[in-house]
């Protein structure tokens, strides 16, 4: 099977983990990673 549109979107979309159960350390790690992106 070939899904060229899905593959293109997959290469262009940035998924950010969002969850109400993230602790402060995990949130800081996400912020730091995004700032370094």
CSV table of C-alpha atoms in Angstrom, one decimal:
chain,number,residue,atom,x,y,z
A,1,UNK,CA,0.0,0.0,0.0
A,2,UNK,CA,1.1,3.5,-0.7
A,3,UNK,CA,-0.2,6.6,1.2
A,4,UNK,CA,1.7,9.6,-0.3
A,5,UNK,CA,-0.5,12.2,1.3
A,6,UNK,CA,-0.3,10.6,4.8
A,7,UNK,CA,3.5,10.2,4.4
A,8,UNK,CA,3.8,13.9,3.4
A,9,UNK,CA,1.8,15.1,6.4
A,10,UNK,CA,3.8,12.8,8.7
A,11,UNK,CA,7.0,14.6,7.6
A,12,UNK,CA,5.5,18.0,8.2
A,13,UNK,CA,3.5,17.8,11.4
A,14,UNK,CA,5.1,18.2,14.9
A,15,UNK,CA,3.2,16.3,17.6
A,16,UNK,CA,3.5,17.8,21.0
A,17,UNK,CA,2.7,15.6,24.0
A,18,UNK,CA,-0.2,17.2,26.0
A,19,UNK,CA,-1.6,15.4,28.9
A,20,UNK,CA,-3.1,16.5,32.3
A,21,UNK,CA,-1.0,13.9,34.1
A,22,UNK,CA,2.4,15.3,33.0
A,23,UNK,CA,4.5,16.4,35.9
A,24,UNK,CA,6.6,19.6,36.1
A,25,UNK,CA,9.8,17.8,35.1
A,26,UNK,CA,8.2,16.3,32.0
A,27,UNK,CA,6.6,19.7,31.0
A,28,UNK,CA,10.0,21.4,31.4
A,29,UNK,CA,11.6,18.7,29.2
A,30,UNK,CA,9.0,19.3,26.5
A,31,UNK,CA,9.5,23.1,26.7
A,32,UNK,CA,13.3,22.8,26.5
A,33,UNK,CA,13.1,20.4,23.6
A,34,UNK,CA,10.8,22.7,21.7
A,35,UNK,CA,13.0,25.7,22.4
A,36,UNK,CA,16.0,23.8,21.0
A,37,UNK,CA,14.1,22.7,17.9
